[in-house]
Coordinates of C-alpha atoms in Angstrom, one line a residue:
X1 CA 210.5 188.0 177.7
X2 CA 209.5 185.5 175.0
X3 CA 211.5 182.5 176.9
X4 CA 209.7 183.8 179.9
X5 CA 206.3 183.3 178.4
X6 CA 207.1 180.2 176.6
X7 CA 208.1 179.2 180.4
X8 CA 204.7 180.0 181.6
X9 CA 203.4 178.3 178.7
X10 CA 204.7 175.0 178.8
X11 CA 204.8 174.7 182.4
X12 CA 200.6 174.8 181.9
X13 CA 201.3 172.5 179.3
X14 CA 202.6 170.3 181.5
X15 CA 200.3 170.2 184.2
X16 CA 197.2 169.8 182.3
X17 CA 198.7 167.3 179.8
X18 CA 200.1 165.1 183.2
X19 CA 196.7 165.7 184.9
X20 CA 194.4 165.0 181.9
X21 CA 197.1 161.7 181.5
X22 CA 197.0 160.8 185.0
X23 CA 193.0 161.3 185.4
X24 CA 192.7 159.2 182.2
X25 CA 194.2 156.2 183.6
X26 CA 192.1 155.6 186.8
X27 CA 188.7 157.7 185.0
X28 CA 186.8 154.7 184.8
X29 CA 187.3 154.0 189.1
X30 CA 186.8 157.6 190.2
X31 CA 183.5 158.1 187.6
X32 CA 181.7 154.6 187.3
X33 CA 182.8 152.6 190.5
X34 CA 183.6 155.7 192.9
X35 CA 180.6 158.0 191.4
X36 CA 183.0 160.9 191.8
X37 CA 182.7 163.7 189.3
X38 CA 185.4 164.6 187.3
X39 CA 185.0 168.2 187.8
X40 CA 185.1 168.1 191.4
X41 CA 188.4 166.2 191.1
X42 CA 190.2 169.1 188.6
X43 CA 188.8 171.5 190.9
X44 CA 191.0 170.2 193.9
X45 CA 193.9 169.5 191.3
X46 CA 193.9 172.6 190.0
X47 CA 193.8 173.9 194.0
X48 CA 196.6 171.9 194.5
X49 CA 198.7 173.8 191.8
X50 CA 197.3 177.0 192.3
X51 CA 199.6 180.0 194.3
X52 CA 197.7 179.3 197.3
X53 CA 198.9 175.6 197.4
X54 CA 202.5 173.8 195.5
X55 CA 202.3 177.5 193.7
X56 CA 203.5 176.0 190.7
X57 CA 201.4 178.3 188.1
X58 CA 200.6 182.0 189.4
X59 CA 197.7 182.9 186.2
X60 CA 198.1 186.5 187.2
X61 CA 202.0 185.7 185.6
X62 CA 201.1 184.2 183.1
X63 CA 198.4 186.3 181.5
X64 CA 200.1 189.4 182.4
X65 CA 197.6 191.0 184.7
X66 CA 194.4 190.4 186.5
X67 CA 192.5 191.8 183.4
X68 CA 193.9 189.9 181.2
X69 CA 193.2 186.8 183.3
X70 CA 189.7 187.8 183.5
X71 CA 189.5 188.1 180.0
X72 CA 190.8 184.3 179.4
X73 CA 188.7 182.9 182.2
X74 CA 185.5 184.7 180.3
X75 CA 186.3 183.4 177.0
X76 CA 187.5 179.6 178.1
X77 CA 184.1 179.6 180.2
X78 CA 182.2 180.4 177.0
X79 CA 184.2 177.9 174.8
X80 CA 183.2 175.3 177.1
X81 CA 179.3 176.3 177.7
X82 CA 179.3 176.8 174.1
X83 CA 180.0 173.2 172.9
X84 CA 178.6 171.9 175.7
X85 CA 175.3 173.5 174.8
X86 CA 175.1 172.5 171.0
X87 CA 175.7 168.9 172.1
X88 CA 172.9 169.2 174.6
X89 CA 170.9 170.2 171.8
X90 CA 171.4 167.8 169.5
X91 CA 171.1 165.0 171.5
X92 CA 167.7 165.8 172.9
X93 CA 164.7 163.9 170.8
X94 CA 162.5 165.5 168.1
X95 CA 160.9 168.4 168.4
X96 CA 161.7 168.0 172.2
X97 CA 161.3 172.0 173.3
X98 CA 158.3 172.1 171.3
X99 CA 156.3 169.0 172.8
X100 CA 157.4 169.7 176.5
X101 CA 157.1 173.6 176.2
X102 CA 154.7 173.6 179.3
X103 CA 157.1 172.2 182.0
X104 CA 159.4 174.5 180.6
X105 CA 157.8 177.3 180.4
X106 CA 157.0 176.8 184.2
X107 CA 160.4 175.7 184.9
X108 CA 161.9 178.8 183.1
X109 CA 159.0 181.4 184.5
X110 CA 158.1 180.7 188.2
X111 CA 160.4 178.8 189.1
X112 CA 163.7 180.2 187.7
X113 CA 162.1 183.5 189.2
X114 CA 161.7 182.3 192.4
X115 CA 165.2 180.6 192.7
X116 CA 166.2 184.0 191.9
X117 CA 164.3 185.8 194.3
X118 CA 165.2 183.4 196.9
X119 CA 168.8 183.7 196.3
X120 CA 168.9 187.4 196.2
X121 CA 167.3 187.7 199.2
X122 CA 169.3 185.1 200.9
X123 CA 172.5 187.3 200.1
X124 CA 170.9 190.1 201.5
X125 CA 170.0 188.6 204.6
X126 CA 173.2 187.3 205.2
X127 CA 175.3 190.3 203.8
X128 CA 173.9 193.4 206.0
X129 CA 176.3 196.1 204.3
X130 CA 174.5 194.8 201.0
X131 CA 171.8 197.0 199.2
X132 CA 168.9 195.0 198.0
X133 CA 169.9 195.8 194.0
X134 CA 173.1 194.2 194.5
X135 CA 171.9 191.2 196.3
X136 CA 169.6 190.8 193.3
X137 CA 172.6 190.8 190.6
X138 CA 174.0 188.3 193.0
X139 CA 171.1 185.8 192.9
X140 CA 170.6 186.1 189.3
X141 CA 174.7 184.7 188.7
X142 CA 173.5 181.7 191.0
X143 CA 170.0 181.3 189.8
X144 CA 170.4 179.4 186.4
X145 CA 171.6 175.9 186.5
X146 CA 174.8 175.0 185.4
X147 CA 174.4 172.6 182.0
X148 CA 177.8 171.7 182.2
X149 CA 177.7 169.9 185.6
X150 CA 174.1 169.0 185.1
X151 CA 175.7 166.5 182.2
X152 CA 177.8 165.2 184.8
X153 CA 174.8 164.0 187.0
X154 CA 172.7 162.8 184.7
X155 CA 175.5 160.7 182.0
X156 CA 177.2 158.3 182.9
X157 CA 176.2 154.7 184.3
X158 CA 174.8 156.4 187.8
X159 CA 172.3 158.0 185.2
X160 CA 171.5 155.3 183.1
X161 CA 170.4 152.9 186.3
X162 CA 168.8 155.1 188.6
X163 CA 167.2 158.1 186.2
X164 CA 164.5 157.6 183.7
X165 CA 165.6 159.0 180.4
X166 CA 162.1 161.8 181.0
X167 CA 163.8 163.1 184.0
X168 CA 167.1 163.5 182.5
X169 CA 165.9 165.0 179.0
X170 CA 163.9 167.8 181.1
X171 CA 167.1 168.4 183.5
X172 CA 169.2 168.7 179.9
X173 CA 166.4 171.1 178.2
X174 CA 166.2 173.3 181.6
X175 CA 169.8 173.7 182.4
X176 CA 170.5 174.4 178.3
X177 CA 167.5 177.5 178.2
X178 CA 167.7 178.6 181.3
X179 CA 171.5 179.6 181.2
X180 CA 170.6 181.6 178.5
X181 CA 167.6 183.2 180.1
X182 CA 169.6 184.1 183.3
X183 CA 170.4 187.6 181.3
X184 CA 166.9 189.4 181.5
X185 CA 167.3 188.8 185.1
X186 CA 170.8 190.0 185.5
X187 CA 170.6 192.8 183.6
X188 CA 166.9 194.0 185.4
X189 CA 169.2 194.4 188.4
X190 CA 172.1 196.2 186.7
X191 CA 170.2 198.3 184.9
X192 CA 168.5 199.7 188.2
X193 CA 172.1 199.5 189.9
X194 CA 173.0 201.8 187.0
X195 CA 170.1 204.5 186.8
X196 CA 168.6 204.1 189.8
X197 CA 170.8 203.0 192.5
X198 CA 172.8 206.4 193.3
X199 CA 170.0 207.9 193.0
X200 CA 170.1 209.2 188.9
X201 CA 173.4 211.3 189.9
X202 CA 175.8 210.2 187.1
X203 CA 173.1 208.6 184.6
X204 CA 169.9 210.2 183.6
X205 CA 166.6 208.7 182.9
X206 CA 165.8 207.4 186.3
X207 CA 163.7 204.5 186.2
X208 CA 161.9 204.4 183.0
X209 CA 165.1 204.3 181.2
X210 CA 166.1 201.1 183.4
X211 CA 162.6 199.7 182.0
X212 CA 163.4 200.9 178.7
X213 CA 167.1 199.6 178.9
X214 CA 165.5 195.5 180.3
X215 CA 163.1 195.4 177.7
X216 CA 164.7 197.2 174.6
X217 CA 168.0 195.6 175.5
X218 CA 168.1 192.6 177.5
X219 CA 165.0 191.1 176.6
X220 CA 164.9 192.0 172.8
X221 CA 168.6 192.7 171.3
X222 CA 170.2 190.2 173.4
X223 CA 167.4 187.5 174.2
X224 CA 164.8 187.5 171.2
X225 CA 167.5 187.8 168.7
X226 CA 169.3 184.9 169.8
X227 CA 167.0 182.8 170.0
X228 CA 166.2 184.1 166.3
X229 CA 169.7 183.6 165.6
X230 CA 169.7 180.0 166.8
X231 CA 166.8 179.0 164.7
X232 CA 168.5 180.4 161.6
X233 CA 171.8 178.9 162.2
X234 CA 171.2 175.9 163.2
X235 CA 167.9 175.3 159.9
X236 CA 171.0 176.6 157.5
X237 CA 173.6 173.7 159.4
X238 CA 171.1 171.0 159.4
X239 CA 169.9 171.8 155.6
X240 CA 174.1 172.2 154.9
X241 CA 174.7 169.0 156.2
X242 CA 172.3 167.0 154.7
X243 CA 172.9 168.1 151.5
X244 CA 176.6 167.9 151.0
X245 CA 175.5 164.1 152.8
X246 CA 173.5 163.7 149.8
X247 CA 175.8 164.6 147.7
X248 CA 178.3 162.6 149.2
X249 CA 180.9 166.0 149.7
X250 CA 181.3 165.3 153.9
X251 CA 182.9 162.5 155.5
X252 CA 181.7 160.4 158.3
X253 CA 184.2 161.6 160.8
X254 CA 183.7 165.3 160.1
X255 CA 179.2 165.2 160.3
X256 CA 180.1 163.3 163.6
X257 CA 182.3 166.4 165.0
X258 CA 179.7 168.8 163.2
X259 CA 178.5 170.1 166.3
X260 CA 182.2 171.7 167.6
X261 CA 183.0 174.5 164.9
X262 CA 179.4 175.0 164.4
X263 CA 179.4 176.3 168.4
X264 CA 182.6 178.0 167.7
X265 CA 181.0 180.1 165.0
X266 CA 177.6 181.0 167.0
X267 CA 180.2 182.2 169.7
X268 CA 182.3 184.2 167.6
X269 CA 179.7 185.7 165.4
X270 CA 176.7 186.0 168.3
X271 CA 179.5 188.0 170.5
X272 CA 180.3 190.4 167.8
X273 CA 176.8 191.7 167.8
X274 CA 176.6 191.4 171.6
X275 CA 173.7 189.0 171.5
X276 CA 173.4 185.8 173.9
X277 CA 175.8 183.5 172.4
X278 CA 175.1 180.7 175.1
X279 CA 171.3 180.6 174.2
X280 CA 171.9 180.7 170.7
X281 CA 174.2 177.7 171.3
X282 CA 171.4 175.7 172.3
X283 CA 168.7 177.0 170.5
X284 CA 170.7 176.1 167.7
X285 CA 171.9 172.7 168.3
X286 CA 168.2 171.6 168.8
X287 CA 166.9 172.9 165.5
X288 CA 169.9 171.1 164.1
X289 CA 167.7 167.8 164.6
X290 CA 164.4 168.9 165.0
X291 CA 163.5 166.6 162.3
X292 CA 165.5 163.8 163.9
X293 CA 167.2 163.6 160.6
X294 CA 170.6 163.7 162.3
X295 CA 169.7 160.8 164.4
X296 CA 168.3 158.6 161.9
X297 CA 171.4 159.3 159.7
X298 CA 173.6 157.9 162.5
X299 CA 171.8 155.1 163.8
X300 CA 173.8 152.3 162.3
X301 CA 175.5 150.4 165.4
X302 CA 179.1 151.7 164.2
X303 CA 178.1 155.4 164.3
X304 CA 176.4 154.9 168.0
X305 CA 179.7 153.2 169.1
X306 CA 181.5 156.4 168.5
X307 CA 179.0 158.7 169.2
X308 CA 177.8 157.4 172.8
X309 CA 181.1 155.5 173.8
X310 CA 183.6 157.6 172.2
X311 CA 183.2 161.0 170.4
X312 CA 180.6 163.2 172.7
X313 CA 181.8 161.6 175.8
X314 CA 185.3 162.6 175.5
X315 CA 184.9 165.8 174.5
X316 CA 182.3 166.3 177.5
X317 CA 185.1 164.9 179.9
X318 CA 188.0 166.6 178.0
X319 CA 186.2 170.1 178.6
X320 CA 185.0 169.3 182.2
X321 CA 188.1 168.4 183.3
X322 CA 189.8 171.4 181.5
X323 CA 187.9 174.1 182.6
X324 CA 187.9 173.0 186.1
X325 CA 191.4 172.7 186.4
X326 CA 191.0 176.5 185.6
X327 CA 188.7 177.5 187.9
X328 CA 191.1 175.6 191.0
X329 CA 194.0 177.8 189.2
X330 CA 192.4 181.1 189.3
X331 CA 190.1 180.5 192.4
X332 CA 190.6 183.3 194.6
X333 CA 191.0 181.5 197.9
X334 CA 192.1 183.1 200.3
X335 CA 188.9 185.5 200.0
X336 CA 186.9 183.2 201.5
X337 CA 188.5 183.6 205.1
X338 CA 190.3 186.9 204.1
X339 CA 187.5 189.8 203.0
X340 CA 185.4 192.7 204.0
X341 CA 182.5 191.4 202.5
X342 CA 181.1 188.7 204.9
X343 CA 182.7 186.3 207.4
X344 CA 183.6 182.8 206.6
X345 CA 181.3 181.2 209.1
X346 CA 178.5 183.2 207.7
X347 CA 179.9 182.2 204.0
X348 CA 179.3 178.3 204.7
X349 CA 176.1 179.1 206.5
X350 CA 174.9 181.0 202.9
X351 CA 175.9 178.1 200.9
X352 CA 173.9 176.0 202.9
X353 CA 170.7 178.0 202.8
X354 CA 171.2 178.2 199.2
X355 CA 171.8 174.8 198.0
X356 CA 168.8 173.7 200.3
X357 CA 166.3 176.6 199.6
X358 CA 167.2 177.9 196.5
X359 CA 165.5 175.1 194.2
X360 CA 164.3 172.4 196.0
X361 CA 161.3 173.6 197.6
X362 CA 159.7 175.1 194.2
X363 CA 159.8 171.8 192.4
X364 CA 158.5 170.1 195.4
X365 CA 155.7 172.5 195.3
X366 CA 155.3 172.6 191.4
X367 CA 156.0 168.5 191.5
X368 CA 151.9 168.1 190.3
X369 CA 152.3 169.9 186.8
X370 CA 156.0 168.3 185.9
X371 CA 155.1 164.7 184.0
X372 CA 158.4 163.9 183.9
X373 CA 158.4 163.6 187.8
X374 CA 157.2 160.2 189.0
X375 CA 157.3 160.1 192.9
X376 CA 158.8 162.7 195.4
X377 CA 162.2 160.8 195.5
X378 CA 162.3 162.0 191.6
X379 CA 161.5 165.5 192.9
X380 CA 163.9 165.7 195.6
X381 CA 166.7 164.5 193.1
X382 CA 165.7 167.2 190.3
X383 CA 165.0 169.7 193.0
X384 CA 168.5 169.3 195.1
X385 CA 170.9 168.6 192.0
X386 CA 170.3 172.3 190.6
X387 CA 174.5 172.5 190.2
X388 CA 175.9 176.1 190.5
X389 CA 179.1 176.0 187.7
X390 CA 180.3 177.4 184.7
X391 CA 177.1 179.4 184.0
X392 CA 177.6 181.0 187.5
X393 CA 181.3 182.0 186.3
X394 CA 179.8 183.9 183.2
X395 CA 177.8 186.3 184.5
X396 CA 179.7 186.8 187.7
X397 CA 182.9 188.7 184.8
X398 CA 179.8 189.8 183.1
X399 CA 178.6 191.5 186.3
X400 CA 182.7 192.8 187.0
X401 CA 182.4 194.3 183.5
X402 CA 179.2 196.0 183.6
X403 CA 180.4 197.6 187.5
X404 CA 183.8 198.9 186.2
X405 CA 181.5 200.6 183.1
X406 CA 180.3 202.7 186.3
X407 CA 182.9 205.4 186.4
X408 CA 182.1 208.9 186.3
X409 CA 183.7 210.6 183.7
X410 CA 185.5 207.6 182.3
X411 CA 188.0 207.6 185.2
X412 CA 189.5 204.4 186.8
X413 CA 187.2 204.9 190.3
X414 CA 184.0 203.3 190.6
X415 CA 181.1 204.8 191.7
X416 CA 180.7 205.6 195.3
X417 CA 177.6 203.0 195.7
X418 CA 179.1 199.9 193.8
X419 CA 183.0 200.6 195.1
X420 CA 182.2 197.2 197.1
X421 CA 180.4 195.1 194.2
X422 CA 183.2 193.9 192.6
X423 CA 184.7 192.2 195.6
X424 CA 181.3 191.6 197.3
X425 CA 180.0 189.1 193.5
X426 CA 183.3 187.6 193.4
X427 CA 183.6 186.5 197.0
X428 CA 180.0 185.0 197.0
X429 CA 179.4 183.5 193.6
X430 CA 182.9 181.8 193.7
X431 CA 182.0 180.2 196.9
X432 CA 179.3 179.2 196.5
X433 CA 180.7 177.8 193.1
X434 CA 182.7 175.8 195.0
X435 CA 180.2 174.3 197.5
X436 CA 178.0 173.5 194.6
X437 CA 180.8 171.5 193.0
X438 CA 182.2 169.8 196.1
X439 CA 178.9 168.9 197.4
X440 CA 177.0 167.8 194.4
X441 CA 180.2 165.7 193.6
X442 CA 180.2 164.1 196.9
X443 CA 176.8 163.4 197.2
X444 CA 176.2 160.4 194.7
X445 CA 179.3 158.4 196.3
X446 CA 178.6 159.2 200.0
X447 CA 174.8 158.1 198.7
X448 CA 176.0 154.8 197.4
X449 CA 178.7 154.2 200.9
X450 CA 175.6 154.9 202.7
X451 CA 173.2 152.6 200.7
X452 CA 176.1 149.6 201.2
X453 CA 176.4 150.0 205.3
X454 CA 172.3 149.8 205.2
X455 CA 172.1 147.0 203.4
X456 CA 175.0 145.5 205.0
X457 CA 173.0 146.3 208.6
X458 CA 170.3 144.7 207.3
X459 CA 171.6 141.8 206.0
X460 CA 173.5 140.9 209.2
X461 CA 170.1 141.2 211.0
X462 CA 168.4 138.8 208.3
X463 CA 171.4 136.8 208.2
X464 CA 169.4 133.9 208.9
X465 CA 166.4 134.6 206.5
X466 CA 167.0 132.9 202.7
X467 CA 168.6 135.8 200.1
X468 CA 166.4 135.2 197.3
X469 CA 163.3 135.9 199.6
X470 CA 164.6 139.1 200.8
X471 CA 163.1 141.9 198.9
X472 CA 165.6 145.2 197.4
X473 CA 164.5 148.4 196.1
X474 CA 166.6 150.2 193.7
X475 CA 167.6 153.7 194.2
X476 CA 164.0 155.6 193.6
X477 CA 162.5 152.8 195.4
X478 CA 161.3 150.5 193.2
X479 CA 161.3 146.7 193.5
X480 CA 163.2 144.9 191.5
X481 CA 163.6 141.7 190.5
X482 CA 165.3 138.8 192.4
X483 CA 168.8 137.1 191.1
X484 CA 166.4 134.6 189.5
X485 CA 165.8 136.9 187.1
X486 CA 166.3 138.9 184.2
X487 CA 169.4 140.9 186.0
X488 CA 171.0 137.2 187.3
X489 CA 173.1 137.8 183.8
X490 CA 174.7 141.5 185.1
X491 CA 177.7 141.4 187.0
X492 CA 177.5 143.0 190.0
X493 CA 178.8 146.2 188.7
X494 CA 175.9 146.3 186.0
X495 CA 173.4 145.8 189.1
X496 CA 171.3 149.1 190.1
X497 CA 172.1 150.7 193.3
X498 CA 169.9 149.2 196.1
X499 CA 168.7 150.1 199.1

């Protein structure tokens, strides 16, 4: 048995050191010429190796059984968001949630509740076996916005020529809070699933014990006390930190890297008490430089090197790239054709509805009282790239674990009104998962091949007319200068994308 497992385990071992090795050497093509995200890429890998396809890993095998492999998918999906969120914290400017707390507040309030709305509604539409409760806990797993492929779009050299640094701080602070937030509205749902939605048979209290459960529970155990927790963590860190600095105790290296066990812990500890580890996460890692102290400490032009071209850029890639991989491994695919929930054609026609309607049109309509939104080209980019990821992952097991608490009398049947959950939140949120990835990750590049046969249209009607007359726009539509100027020293994979 243990030469069976140590099998499994380097055989994973294997594939994800090859891929990781093999992504590594052509990264710099597929992300900054191709625009191709990284995750979108591991996602078809990890397809590729998955039972369904070469069949060269079965999870199931290796973790022992489809509970266990729940279990790790869980926990690697909050390892990632985790880290990912502390980074996202720290790198946002002083006192950023503070000074920008009315865009998010509407971000986070009316339009986080309508995506939510919209989404539950469009499940229910489209489902018709599917109570309304149920299409509800459904939205709520799709409703947030996925920081970890949010850092995708809006890093990298894409981000830095075409997005203002406003647009992408208020993507960054959104993504990071309302991942968090996402739990008030799943839990409103379960809780009425729970005590309401057979009708109070197997749980008492009706509805005012759902109330009492959303705002005793999920809104102030889990919620307010992690955001509480945050604050405190991350004000003891940053005070640490500076004074063993002072005292010259820490090293360079390790106050670079700071940010990794210090998400580790808020994980660990925030999960014991069943709090909201993921908001703490970020809560915490912007306290940590509230007072821009952590910045100014590291703005020496050796400490940005690592920081912006080495240290948080790998470990952003290294966890992308990982956790991806996973999700093509465990991906139930066949589902999508093979399932009694809803048909496939009626599956793509969801994810379409919902990656058009389920954002887009709320920040077009809320585009007036969002500063950080120039122009409606801004608003259709924040609107549109709304990603659906790792965030969507975590509540859906979260949403499998509350439904198999639903057993009457401890035994292994659910109950008879959520016997069809389980399947019916793991068929939609993984698909639409997967649409989100493969179409945000697509977009940018078949943006950019489309921009190049326009211009090259034009130019072949213009052909004639003298090149440093002819006028170009950049990607939001601004004009920019001619070769004559400033840019005539960038080489033409420095110049902004053009229209």
């Amino acid at each position: 048995m243990a030469k069976l497992e140590n099998l499994h385990f380097n055989i994973v071992l294997s594939l994800l050191g090859g891929w990781l090795s093999i992504f590594g050497l052509v990264s710099y093509l597929v992300k900054e010429k191709l625009f191709i995200s990284e995750s979108l890429v591991s996602l078809l890998a990890g397809a590729a190796f998955s039972p369904y396809a070469a069949n060269l890993v079965d999870p199931i095998e290796y973790t022992g059984s489809r509970v266990n492999l729940t279990g790790v998918t869980l926990n690697f999906t909050r390892l990632v968001l985790g880290i990912q969120l502390v980074i996202a914290g720290i790198q946002l400017p002083r006192r950023y949630l503070a000074r920008e707390w009315r865009s998010l507040a509407l971000l986070l309030g009316p339009v986080m509740t309508l995506m939510w709305a919209t989404t539950g509604l469009l499940v229910y539409l489209t489902i018709p076996r599917l109570p309304l409760l149920h299409a509800l806990a459904i939205g709520a797993c799709i409703a947030p916005t996925d920081p970890v492929l949010s850092s995708v779009v809006v890093k990298g050299r894409f981000a830095d020529l075409n997005i203002r640094k406003d647009l992408q701080r208020i993507i960054v602070a959104e993504s990071g809070l309302n991942d968090g937030l996402g739990y008030p509205f799943l839990f409103f749902a379960l809780y009425l699933i729970k005590y309401v939605g057979d009708g109070g048979q197997a749980e008492t209290g009706g509805l005012e014990m759902a109330v009492r459960m959303f705002v005793g529970q999920a809104c102030g155990y889990v919620v307010v006390l992690s955001v509480l927790y945050g604050v405190l963590v991350g004000w003891v860190a940053k005070k640490l930190l500076r004074f063993c600095d002072e005292c010259g105790l820490i090293d360079h290296e390790y106050s670079l890297a700071f940010a990794v066990p210090l998400s580790l812990f808020i994980l660990g500890t925030c999960d014991l008490v069943g709090s909201d580890d993921i908001l703490a996460c970020f809560v915490a890692g912007n306290v940590f430089t509230w007072d821009d102290w952590f910045r100014l400490k590291t703005q020496d032009e050796v400490t940005l090197l690592i920081m912006r071209s080495s240290l948080q850029p790998t470990i952003d890639t290294f966890l992308n790239v990982a956790i991806f991989m996973w999700y093509g491994l465990v991906c139930p695919w066949n589902l999508f054709v093979e399932n009694d929930t809803i048909p496939f054609s009626h599956l793509i026609m969801l994810g379409v509805l919902i990656l058009l309607l389920r954002r887009l049109p709320y920040i077009f309509a809320f585009q007036s009282l969002l500063p950080q939104i120039e122009n409606r080209k801004e608003a259709a980019f924040m609107g549109f790239f709304g990603p659906i990821g790792c965030s969507a992952m975590f509540y859906l097991y979260i949403t499998m674990d509350f439904v198999n608490s639903l057993n009457p009398n401890g035994g292994e049947n659910p109950r008879e009104d959520v016997k069809f959950l389980r399947e019916d939140v793991r068929v939609v949120v993984w698909f639409l998962m997967t649409c989100s990835v493969v179409v945000h990750g697509l977009c940018i590049p078949l943006g950019k091949l489309s921009l190049k046969f326009k211009r090259g249209i034009r130019d072949s009607l213009v052909s004639g007319s003298s090149s440093s007359e002819a006028g170009r726009q950049s990607f939001w539509g601004r004009r920019t200068r001619s070769a004559g100027a400033s840019d005539s020293g960038r080489s033409p994979e420095q110049q902004p994308l053009l229209i």
